[in-house]
PDB file of C-alpha atoms in Angstrom:
ATOM      1  CA  ARG A1161     -60.224  -4.755 -64.292  1.00  0.00           C
ATOM      2  CA  ARG A1162     -60.685  -5.046 -60.545  1.00  0.00           C
ATOM      3  CA  GLU A1163     -64.223  -5.180 -59.177  1.00  0.00           C
ATOM      4  CA  PHE A1164     -64.869  -3.779 -55.732  1.00  0.00           C
ATOM      5  CA  LEU A1165     -67.238  -5.579 -53.450  1.00  0.00           C
ATOM      6  CA  LEU A1166     -69.146  -3.968 -50.609  1.00  0.00           C
ATOM      7  CA  ALA A1167     -69.424  -6.397 -47.747  1.00  0.00           C
ATOM      8  CA  GLU A1168     -70.027  -6.538 -44.034  1.00  0.00           C
ATOM      9  CA  LEU A1169     -67.673  -8.389 -41.725  1.00  0.00           C
ATOM     10  CA  LEU A1170     -68.882 -10.071 -38.577  1.00  0.00           C
ATOM     11  CA  VAL A1171     -66.080 -10.288 -36.027  1.00  0.00           C
ATOM     12  CA  GLN A1172     -65.683 -11.459 -32.463  1.00  0.00           C
ATOM     13  CA  ARG A1173     -62.904 -10.692 -30.006  1.00  0.00           C
ATOM     14  CA  ASP A1174     -61.370 -13.664 -28.260  1.00  0.00           C
ATOM     15  CA  ARG A1175     -60.480 -13.655 -24.573  1.00  0.00           C
ATOM     16  CA  GLY A1176     -56.888 -12.689 -25.273  1.00  0.00           C
ATOM     17  CA  GLU A1177     -58.131  -9.307 -26.582  1.00  0.00           C
ATOM     18  CA  ARG A1178     -55.282  -9.239 -29.084  1.00  0.00           C
ATOM     19  CA  ARG A1179     -56.944 -11.289 -31.847  1.00  0.00           C
ATOM     20  CA  VAL A1180     -60.283 -11.287 -33.560  1.00  0.00           C
ATOM     21  CA  ARG A1181     -62.174 -14.133 -35.127  1.00  0.00           C
ATOM     22  CA  LEU A1182     -63.815 -13.619 -38.503  1.00  0.00           C
ATOM     23  CA  ALA A1183     -67.259 -15.029 -37.797  1.00  0.00           C
ATOM     24  CA  GLY A1184     -68.830 -14.275 -41.159  1.00  0.00           C
ATOM     25  CA  ILE A1185     -68.867 -12.243 -44.354  1.00  0.00           C
ATOM     26  CA  VAL A1186     -72.119 -10.822 -45.633  1.00  0.00           C
ATOM     27  CA  CYS A1187     -71.795  -9.741 -49.272  1.00  0.00           C
ATOM     28  CA  ASP A1188     -75.497  -9.355 -49.897  1.00  0.00           C
ATOM     29  CA  ALA A1189     -78.168  -8.593 -47.346  1.00  0.00           C
ATOM     30  CA  ASN A1190     -80.408 -11.187 -49.055  1.00  0.00           C
ATOM     31  CA  GLU A1191     -77.811 -13.928 -48.866  1.00  0.00           C
ATOM     32  CA  PRO A1192     -76.758 -15.888 -45.789  1.00  0.00           C
ATOM     33  CA  ALA A1193     -73.367 -15.148 -44.309  1.00  0.00           C
ATOM     34  CA  SER A1194     -70.496 -17.394 -45.342  1.00  0.00           C
ATOM     35  CA  HIS A1195     -69.074 -18.579 -42.056  1.00  0.00           C
ATOM     36  CA  GLU A1196     -65.354 -19.010 -41.887  1.00  0.00           C
ATOM     37  CA  ASP A1197     -63.684 -20.377 -38.791  1.00  0.00           C
ATOM     38  CA  ARG A1198     -60.277 -18.743 -38.902  1.00  0.00           C
ATOM     39  CA  ASN A1199     -58.234 -16.447 -36.714  1.00  0.00           C
ATOM     40  CA  LEU A1200     -56.665 -13.141 -37.659  1.00  0.00           C
ATOM     41  CA  ASP A1201     -53.338 -12.464 -35.992  1.00  0.00           C
ATOM     42  CA  GLU A1202     -53.451  -8.693 -36.495  1.00  0.00           C
ATOM     43  CA  ALA A1203     -54.224  -6.403 -33.578  1.00  0.00           C
ATOM     44  CA  VAL A1204     -57.871  -5.471 -33.198  1.00  0.00           C
ATOM     45  CA  ALA A1205     -57.449  -1.994 -34.691  1.00  0.00           C
ATOM     46  CA  ALA A1206     -54.966  -2.986 -37.417  1.00  0.00           C
ATOM     47  CA  ALA A1207     -55.733  -2.952 -41.132  1.00  0.00           C
ATOM     48  CA  PHE A1208     -55.867  -6.244 -43.003  1.00  0.00           C
ATOM     49  CA  GLN A1209     -56.617  -7.194 -46.596  1.00  0.00           C
ATOM     50  CA  LEU A1210     -58.710  -9.874 -48.226  1.00  0.00           C
ATOM     51  CA  PRO A1211     -56.837 -10.786 -51.435  1.00  0.00           C
ATOM     52  CA  ASP A1212     -58.220  -9.291 -54.663  1.00  0.00           C
ATOM     53  CA  ARG A1213     -61.246  -7.914 -52.934  1.00  0.00           C
ATOM     54  CA  PHE A1214     -61.000  -4.921 -50.624  1.00  0.00           C
ATOM     55  CA  GLN A1215     -59.184  -3.456 -47.676  1.00  0.00           C
ATOM     56  CA  VAL A1216     -60.911  -2.565 -44.429  1.00  0.00           C
ATOM     57  CA  ARG A1217     -60.042  -1.435 -40.938  1.00  0.00           C
ATOM     58  CA  ILE A1218     -61.380  -3.416 -38.003  1.00  0.00           C
ATOM     59  CA  ASP A1219     -62.564  -1.789 -34.811  1.00  0.00           C
ATOM     60  CA  ASP A1220     -63.843  -3.804 -31.901  1.00  0.00           C
ATOM     61  CA  ALA A1221     -67.625  -3.578 -32.029  1.00  0.00           C
ATOM     62  CA  HIS A1222     -67.817  -4.265 -28.306  1.00  0.00           C
ATOM     63  CA  ASP A1223     -65.592  -1.354 -27.298  1.00  0.00           C
ATOM     64  CA  PRO A1224     -67.704   0.434 -24.626  1.00  0.00           C
ATOM     65  CA  PHE A1225     -66.245   3.802 -25.645  1.00  0.00           C
ATOM     66  CA  ARG A1226     -66.782   3.381 -29.377  1.00  0.00           C
ATOM     67  CA  HIS A1227     -69.742   5.733 -29.439  1.00  0.00           C
ATOM     68  CA  ALA A1228     -68.463   8.127 -26.777  1.00  0.00           C
ATOM     69  CA  VAL A1229     -67.551  11.708 -27.597  1.00  0.00           C
ATOM     70  CA  ARG A1230     -63.935  10.909 -26.775  1.00  0.00           C
ATOM     71  CA  LYS A1231     -62.177   8.051 -25.065  1.00  0.00           C
ATOM     72  CA  PRO A1232     -61.133   9.009 -21.548  1.00  0.00           C
ATOM     73  CA  PRO A1233     -57.423   9.509 -20.854  1.00  0.00           C
ATOM     74  CA  GLY A1234     -55.728   6.449 -19.460  1.00  0.00           C
ATOM     75  CA  ILE A1235     -57.484   4.180 -21.939  1.00  0.00           C
ATOM     76  CA  GLY A1236     -55.461   4.700 -25.086  1.00  0.00           C
ATOM     77  CA  VAL A1237     -56.200   8.333 -25.822  1.00  0.00           C
ATOM     78  CA  GLU A1238     -53.336  10.126 -27.521  1.00  0.00           C
ATOM     79  CA  MET A1239     -52.643  13.720 -26.590  1.00  0.00           C
ATOM     80  CA  LYS A1240     -51.547  15.991 -29.396  1.00  0.00           C
ATOM     81  CA  ILE A1241     -48.253  17.650 -28.446  1.00  0.00           C
ATOM     82  CA  ASN A1242     -47.021  20.687 -30.355  1.00  0.00           C
ATOM     83  CA  VAL A1243     -43.580  22.162 -29.745  1.00  0.00           C
ATOM     84  CA  VAL A1244     -43.372  25.710 -31.097  1.00  0.00           C
ATOM     85  CA  LYS A1245     -40.693  28.365 -31.164  1.00  0.00           C
ATOM     86  CA  GLY A1246     -41.819  31.647 -29.687  1.00  0.00           C
ATOM     87  CA  LYS A1247     -43.030  33.272 -26.512  1.00  0.00           C
ATOM     88  CA  ALA A1248     -45.516  31.356 -24.416  1.00  0.00           C
ATOM     89  CA  SER A1249     -47.166  34.686 -23.609  1.00  0.00           C
ATOM     90  CA  GLU A1250     -48.209  35.010 -27.258  1.00  0.00           C
ATOM     91  CA  LEU A1251     -49.939  31.647 -27.521  1.00  0.00           C
ATOM     92  CA  ALA A1252     -53.683  31.490 -28.108  1.00  0.00           C
ATOM     93  CA  THR A1253     -54.736  28.992 -25.467  1.00  0.00           C
ATOM     94  CA  PRO A1254     -57.497  28.514 -22.881  1.00  0.00           C
ATOM     95  CA  VAL A1255     -54.873  28.246 -20.130  1.00  0.00           C
ATOM     96  CA  LEU A1256     -51.167  28.965 -19.734  1.00  0.00           C
ATOM     97  CA  VAL A1257     -49.338  27.252 -16.875  1.00  0.00           C
ATOM     98  CA  LEU A1258     -46.619  29.158 -14.988  1.00  0.00           C
ATOM     99  CA  THR A1259     -44.688  28.365 -11.818  1.00  0.00           C
ATOM    100  CA  ALA A1260     -43.822  30.307  -8.675  1.00  0.00           C
ATOM    101  CA  TYR A1261     -41.467  29.572  -5.809  1.00  0.00           C
ATOM    102  CA  GLU A1262     -42.753  29.812  -2.281  1.00  0.00           C
ATOM    103  CA  SER A1263     -42.893  33.427  -1.051  1.00  0.00           C
ATOM    104  CA  GLN A1264     -41.755  34.683  -4.458  1.00  0.00           C
ATOM    105  CA  ARG A1265     -42.718  38.330  -4.900  1.00  0.00           C
ATOM    106  CA  GLU A1266     -40.831  39.331  -8.024  1.00  0.00           C
ATOM    107  CA  PHE A1267     -40.878  37.445 -11.301  1.00  0.00           C
ATOM    108  CA  THR A1268     -38.521  37.138 -14.237  1.00  0.00           C
ATOM    109  CA  GLY A1269     -38.604  35.644 -17.707  1.00  0.00           C
ATOM    110  CA  ILE A1270     -41.899  34.406 -19.109  1.00  0.00           C
ATOM    111  CA  ALA A1271     -43.725  35.016 -15.800  1.00  0.00           C
ATOM    112  CA  ALA A1272     -42.610  38.640 -15.824  1.00  0.00           C
ATOM    113  CA  GLU A1273     -43.760  39.037 -19.439  1.00  0.00           C
ATOM    114  CA  VAL A1274     -47.190  37.579 -18.649  1.00  0.00           C
ATOM    115  CA  ASP A1275     -47.408  39.700 -15.516  1.00  0.00           C
ATOM    116  CA  ARG A1276     -46.658  42.829 -17.546  1.00  0.00           C
ATOM    117  CA  ARG A1277     -49.349  41.944 -20.080  1.00  0.00           C
ATOM    118  CA  MET A1278     -51.843  41.505 -17.228  1.00  0.00           C
ATOM    119  CA  GLY A1279     -51.032  44.830 -15.613  1.00  0.00           C
ATOM    120  CA  GLY A1280     -49.055  43.370 -12.725  1.00  0.00           C
ATOM    121  CA  LYS A1281     -51.853  41.076 -11.556  1.00  0.00           C
ATOM    122  CA  ILE A1282     -49.529  38.155 -10.748  1.00  0.00           C
ATOM    123  CA  THR A1283     -47.239  40.334  -8.644  1.00  0.00           C
ATOM    124  CA  GLU A1284     -50.242  41.842  -6.873  1.00  0.00           C
ATOM    125  CA  LEU A1285     -51.628  38.418  -5.941  1.00  0.00           C
ATOM    126  CA  ALA A1286     -48.188  37.198  -4.866  1.00  0.00           C
ATOM    127  CA  LYS A1287     -47.694  40.171  -2.549  1.00  0.00           C
ATOM    128  CA  SER A1288     -51.147  39.675  -1.050  1.00  0.00           C
ATOM    129  CA  GLY A1289     -50.383  36.011  -0.371  1.00  0.00           C
ATOM    130  CA  GLU A1290     -53.070  34.627  -2.659  1.00  0.00           C
ATOM    131  CA  ILE A1291     -50.289  33.161  -4.792  1.00  0.00           C
ATOM    132  CA  SER A1292     -48.263  31.453  -2.082  1.00  0.00           C
ATOM    133  CA  GLY A1293     -45.955  29.370  -4.233  1.00  0.00           C
ATOM    134  CA  LYS A1294     -46.292  26.459  -1.823  1.00  0.00           C
ATOM    135  CA  TYR A1295     -45.706  23.064  -3.385  1.00  0.00           C
ATOM    136  CA  LYS A1296     -48.613  22.057  -5.657  1.00  0.00           C
ATOM    137  CA  GLU A1297     -50.857  24.924  -4.574  1.00  0.00           C
ATOM    138  CA  PHE A1298     -52.543  26.582  -7.534  1.00  0.00           C
ATOM    139  CA  THR A1299     -54.195  29.852  -8.514  1.00  0.00           C
ATOM    140  CA  PHE A1300     -56.275  30.533 -11.635  1.00  0.00           C
ATOM    141  CA  ILE A1301     -56.214  34.080 -12.974  1.00  0.00           C
ATOM    142  CA  HIS A1302     -58.519  35.142 -15.801  1.00  0.00           C
ATOM    143  CA  ALA A1303     -56.977  37.364 -18.454  1.00  0.00           C
ATOM    144  CA  SER A1304     -58.872  39.739 -20.707  1.00  0.00           C
ATOM    145  CA  GLY A1305     -57.619  41.047 -24.009  1.00  0.00           C
ATOM    146  CA  GLN A1306     -54.765  38.513 -24.128  1.00  0.00           C
ATOM    147  CA  PRO A1307     -54.092  35.522 -26.417  1.00  0.00           C
ATOM    148  CA  PHE A1308     -54.318  33.280 -23.331  1.00  0.00           C
ATOM    149  CA  GLU A1309     -57.681  33.200 -21.567  1.00  0.00           C
ATOM    150  CA  ARG A1310     -56.357  32.146 -18.152  1.00  0.00           C
ATOM    151  CA  VAL A1311     -53.108  31.747 -16.285  1.00  0.00           C
ATOM    152  CA  LEU A1312     -52.640  28.871 -13.868  1.00  0.00           C
ATOM    153  CA  VAL A1313     -49.841  29.617 -11.394  1.00  0.00           C
ATOM    154  CA  MET A1314     -48.514  26.426  -9.804  1.00  0.00           C
ATOM    155  CA  GLY A1315     -46.406  26.523  -6.649  1.00  0.00           C
ATOM    156  CA  VAL A1316     -43.153  24.560  -6.685  1.00  0.00           C
ATOM    157  CA  GLY A1317     -42.167  25.144  -3.056  1.00  0.00           C
ATOM    158  CA  PRO A1318     -39.056  26.830  -1.628  1.00  0.00           C
ATOM    159  CA  ARG A1319     -36.403  27.676  -4.199  1.00  0.00           C
ATOM    160  CA  GLU A1320     -33.626  26.002  -2.177  1.00  0.00           C
ATOM    161  CA  LYS A1321     -35.573  22.728  -1.936  1.00  0.00           C
ATOM    162  CA  PHE A1322     -36.703  22.537  -5.544  1.00  0.00           C
ATOM    163  CA  GLU A1323     -35.866  19.341  -7.436  1.00  0.00           C
ATOM    164  CA  ALA A1324     -36.496  18.629 -11.113  1.00  0.00           C
ATOM    165  CA  ASP A1325     -38.812  15.679 -10.356  1.00  0.00           C
ATOM    166  CA  MET A1326     -41.255  18.118  -8.778  1.00  0.00           C
ATOM    167  CA  ILE A1327     -42.233  19.214 -12.286  1.00  0.00           C
ATOM    168  CA  ARG A1328     -43.888  15.837 -12.760  1.00  0.00           C
ATOM    169  CA  SER A1329     -46.092  16.147  -9.681  1.00  0.00           C
ATOM    170  CA  VAL A1330     -46.862  19.813 -10.270  1.00  0.00           C
ATOM    171  CA  MET A1331     -48.032  19.189 -13.843  1.00  0.00           C
ATOM    172  CA  ALA A1332     -50.123  16.207 -12.767  1.00  0.00           C
ATOM    173  CA  ARG A1333     -51.905  18.433 -10.255  1.00  0.00           C
ATOM    174  CA  ALA A1334     -52.225  21.217 -12.822  1.00  0.00           C
ATOM    175  CA  VAL A1335     -53.979  19.125 -15.484  1.00  0.00           C
ATOM    176  CA  ARG A1336     -56.413  17.658 -12.968  1.00  0.00           C
ATOM    177  CA  ASN A1337     -57.551  21.176 -12.160  1.00  0.00           C
ATOM    178  CA  ILE A1338     -57.649  22.082 -15.846  1.00  0.00           C
ATOM    179  CA  ARG A1339     -59.750  19.014 -16.605  1.00  0.00           C
ATOM    180  CA  ARG A1340     -62.097  19.931 -13.781  1.00  0.00           C
ATOM    181  CA  ILE A1341     -63.107  23.129 -15.597  1.00  0.00           C
ATOM    182  CA  ARG A1342     -63.415  21.256 -18.911  1.00  0.00           C
ATOM    183  CA  LEU A1343     -60.621  22.798 -20.939  1.00  0.00           C
ATOM    184  CA  LYS A1344     -59.277  20.901 -23.945  1.00  0.00           C
ATOM    185  CA  LYS A1345     -55.927  22.617 -24.460  1.00  0.00           C
ATOM    186  CA  VAL A1346     -53.040  23.724 -22.247  1.00  0.00           C
ATOM    187  CA  ALA A1347     -49.820  25.609 -22.973  1.00  0.00           C
ATOM    188  CA  ILE A1348     -46.591  25.622 -20.992  1.00  0.00           C
ATOM    189  CA  PRO A1349     -43.169  27.261 -21.343  1.00  0.00           C
ATOM    190  CA  SER A1350     -40.043  25.120 -21.554  1.00  0.00           C
ATOM    191  CA  PHE A1351     -39.442  25.435 -17.763  1.00  0.00           C
ATOM    192  CA  THR A1352     -35.703  25.981 -18.273  1.00  0.00           C
ATOM    193  CA  HIS A1353     -36.027  28.937 -15.879  1.00  0.00           C
ATOM    194  CA  LEU A1354     -36.280  26.320 -13.123  1.00  0.00           C
ATOM    195  CA  GLY A1355     -32.687  25.254 -13.790  1.00  0.00           C
ATOM    196  CA  VAL A1356     -33.631  22.109 -15.719  1.00  0.00           C
ATOM    197  CA  THR A1357     -32.578  21.286 -19.277  1.00  0.00           C
ATOM    198  CA  SER A1358     -35.346  21.676 -21.835  1.00  0.00           C
ATOM    199  CA  GLY A1359     -35.397  17.984 -22.744  1.00  0.00           C
ATOM    200  CA  ARG A1360     -35.557  16.845 -19.142  1.00  0.00           C
ATOM    201  CA  ALA A1361     -38.251  19.383 -18.301  1.00  0.00           C
ATOM    202  CA  ALA A1362     -40.358  18.302 -21.296  1.00  0.00           C
ATOM    203  CA  SER A1363     -40.044  14.661 -20.302  1.00  0.00           C
ATOM    204  CA  LEU A1364     -41.125  15.341 -16.714  1.00  0.00           C
ATOM    205  CA  ALA A1365     -43.970  17.659 -17.746  1.00  0.00           C
ATOM    206  CA  VAL A1366     -45.452  15.275 -20.317  1.00  0.00           C
ATOM    207  CA  GLU A1367     -45.076  12.296 -18.005  1.00  0.00           C
ATOM    208  CA  GLY A1368     -46.817  14.199 -15.224  1.00  0.00           C
ATOM    209  CA  ILE A1369     -49.649  15.264 -17.510  1.00  0.00           C
ATOM    210  CA  GLN A1370     -50.319  11.725 -18.691  1.00  0.00           C
ATOM    211  CA  LEU A1371     -50.165  10.337 -15.159  1.00  0.00           C
ATOM    212  CA  GLY A1372     -52.417  13.089 -13.878  1.00  0.00           C
ATOM    213  CA  LEU A1373     -55.060  12.467 -16.529  1.00  0.00           C
ATOM    214  CA  TYR A1374     -55.203   8.722 -15.976  1.00  0.00           C
ATOM    215  CA  ARG A1375     -58.589   7.243 -15.164  1.00  0.00           C
ATOM    216  CA  PHE A1376     -59.581   3.597 -15.276  1.00  0.00           C
ATOM    217  CA  LYS A1377     -63.078   3.457 -16.741  1.00  0.00           C
ATOM    218  CA  LYS A1378     -62.850   0.390 -18.902  1.00  0.00           C
ATOM    219  CA  TYR A1379     -65.906  -1.242 -17.368  1.00  0.00           C
ATOM    220  CA  PHE A1380     -68.096   1.825 -16.933  1.00  0.00           C
ATOM    221  CA  SER A1381     -71.376   1.260 -18.735  1.00  0.00           C
ATOM    222  CA  GLN A1382     -72.528   4.881 -18.527  1.00  0.00           C
ATOM    223  CA  LEU A1383     -70.373   7.777 -19.727  1.00  0.00           C
ATOM    224  CA  ASP A1384     -70.865  11.484 -19.236  1.00  0.00           C
ATOM    225  CA  ARG A1385     -71.139  12.610 -22.872  1.00  0.00           C
ATOM    226  CA  ARG A1386     -70.879  16.226 -21.753  1.00  0.00           C
ATOM    227  CA  ARG A1387     -67.368  15.662 -20.421  1.00  0.00           C
ATOM    228  CA  VAL A1388     -64.578  17.400 -22.311  1.00  0.00           C
ATOM    229  CA  TYR A1389     -61.180  15.780 -22.225  1.00  0.00           C
ATOM    230  CA  LEU A1390     -57.878  17.614 -22.289  1.00  0.00           C
ATOM    231  CA  ASP A1391     -56.258  16.465 -25.508  1.00  0.00           C
ATOM    232  CA  GLU A1392     -53.715  19.063 -26.651  1.00  0.00           C
ATOM    233  CA  LEU A1393     -50.480  20.354 -25.150  1.00  0.00           C
ATOM    234  CA  VAL A1394     -48.368  23.183 -26.542  1.00  0.00           C
ATOM    235  CA  ILE A1395     -44.788  23.666 -25.356  1.00  0.00           C
ATOM    236  CA  ALA A1396     -43.261  27.031 -26.257  1.00  0.00           C
ATOM    237  CA  THR A1397     -39.553  27.755 -26.343  1.00  0.00           C
ATOM    238  CA  GLU A1398     -37.546  30.769 -27.421  1.00  0.00           C
ATOM    239  CA  ALA A1399     -34.299  28.792 -27.754  1.00  0.00           C
ATOM    240  CA  ASP A1400     -33.081  26.514 -30.542  1.00  0.00           C
ATOM    241  CA  ASP A1401     -33.976  23.359 -28.645  1.00  0.00           C
ATOM    242  CA  LEU A1402     -37.042  22.079 -30.467  1.00  0.00           C
ATOM    243  CA  VAL A1403     -35.449  18.687 -31.090  1.00  0.00           C
ATOM    244  CA  GLU A1404     -34.447  18.257 -27.448  1.00  0.00           C
ATOM    245  CA  ILE A1405     -37.965  19.128 -26.300  1.00  0.00           C
ATOM    246  CA  ARG A1406     -39.604  16.754 -28.783  1.00  0.00           C
ATOM    247  CA  ASP A1407     -37.289  13.930 -27.738  1.00  0.00           C
ATOM    248  CA  GLY A1408     -37.974  14.682 -24.097  1.00  0.00           C
ATOM    249  CA  ALA A1409     -41.729  14.702 -24.686  1.00  0.00           C
ATOM    250  CA  ALA A1410     -41.486  11.326 -26.430  1.00  0.00           C
ATOM    251  CA  GLU A1411     -39.566   9.934 -23.470  1.00  0.00           C
ATOM    252  CA  GLY A1412     -42.177  11.263 -21.055  1.00  0.00           C
ATOM    253  CA  LEU A1413     -44.977   9.657 -23.057  1.00  0.00           C
ATOM    254  CA  ALA A1414     -43.199   6.301 -23.056  1.00  0.00           C
ATOM    255  CA  LEU A1415     -42.594   6.401 -19.311  1.00  0.00           C
ATOM    256  CA  ALA A1416     -46.186   7.405 -18.568  1.00  0.00           C
ATOM    257  CA  GLU A1417     -47.558   4.718 -20.864  1.00  0.00           C
ATOM    258  CA  ALA A1418     -45.549   2.078 -19.026  1.00  0.00           C
ATOM    259  CA  THR A1419     -46.781   3.323 -15.655  1.00  0.00           C
ATOM    260  CA  ASN A1420     -50.393   3.544 -16.797  1.00  0.00           C
ATOM    261  CA  THR A1421     -50.204   0.026 -18.245  1.00  0.00           C
ATOM    262  CA  CYS A1422     -49.177  -1.216 -14.808  1.00  0.00           C
ATOM    263  CA  ARG A1423     -52.083   0.728 -13.327  1.00  0.00           C
ATOM    264  CA  ASP A1424     -54.429  -0.996 -15.769  1.00  0.00           C
ATOM    265  CA  LEU A1425     -53.154  -4.403 -14.712  1.00  0.00           C
ATOM    266  CA  VAL A1426     -53.645  -3.588 -11.036  1.00  0.00           C
ATOM    267  CA  ASN A1427     -57.154  -2.226 -11.648  1.00  0.00           C
ATOM    268  CA  GLU A1428     -58.351  -5.212 -13.666  1.00  0.00           C
ATOM    269  CA  PRO A1429     -60.781  -7.429 -11.738  1.00  0.00           C
TER     270      PRO A1429
END
């Protein structure tokens, strides 16, 4: 018969930040801690087991964001990415991101479907010049009576000068504006209408989102607890390319993580 023991662990992080030292074990509040001078090779957030006693999960007690509402992007926050089959225009989301070429006045595909649902509002704004389509310019349009609450139209520049890598920069700019108005979720189509394969487009979009959300706040002592962080992305596709999009999204995450790690190193004092 195994007996379970409730205990408190006292841990310290060493300067390498990849190991913790077990400073003491308190099994009874009325008893002194039993000090043990040994190192644990597991990562700070990894689970470890004390033989025949209990299993716990260690979190760094000195993490400045431990008690925050949510860790800021760029400091280890994972964004939930859902790839769904269906029309982006039917997604329930606070904001749906679409694209427009410079001086584009007529729309096709998903943009045309959204425009139809909104009574031609996108076309109207494009013809008036409010939606210019210039590279990285943006326009928010509120939608009523639709699954999506807003549409964010991002300009990708002249059609003849468009390059796939522009998706990265456009999405980085898009999520910064979405974060500014404190939205937690964003939806995008597969962007294949831009002449890019679904996997490549997903990789560029996810990479751009992660790069755009990056902030280095490791040493901030005061956090804005009212801040809401964008933490969910939905990619909608009507084709049988879910696997390609998921693989592309994973690639984009890996690339962004590598870049943001380099940013962390540069920003360290």
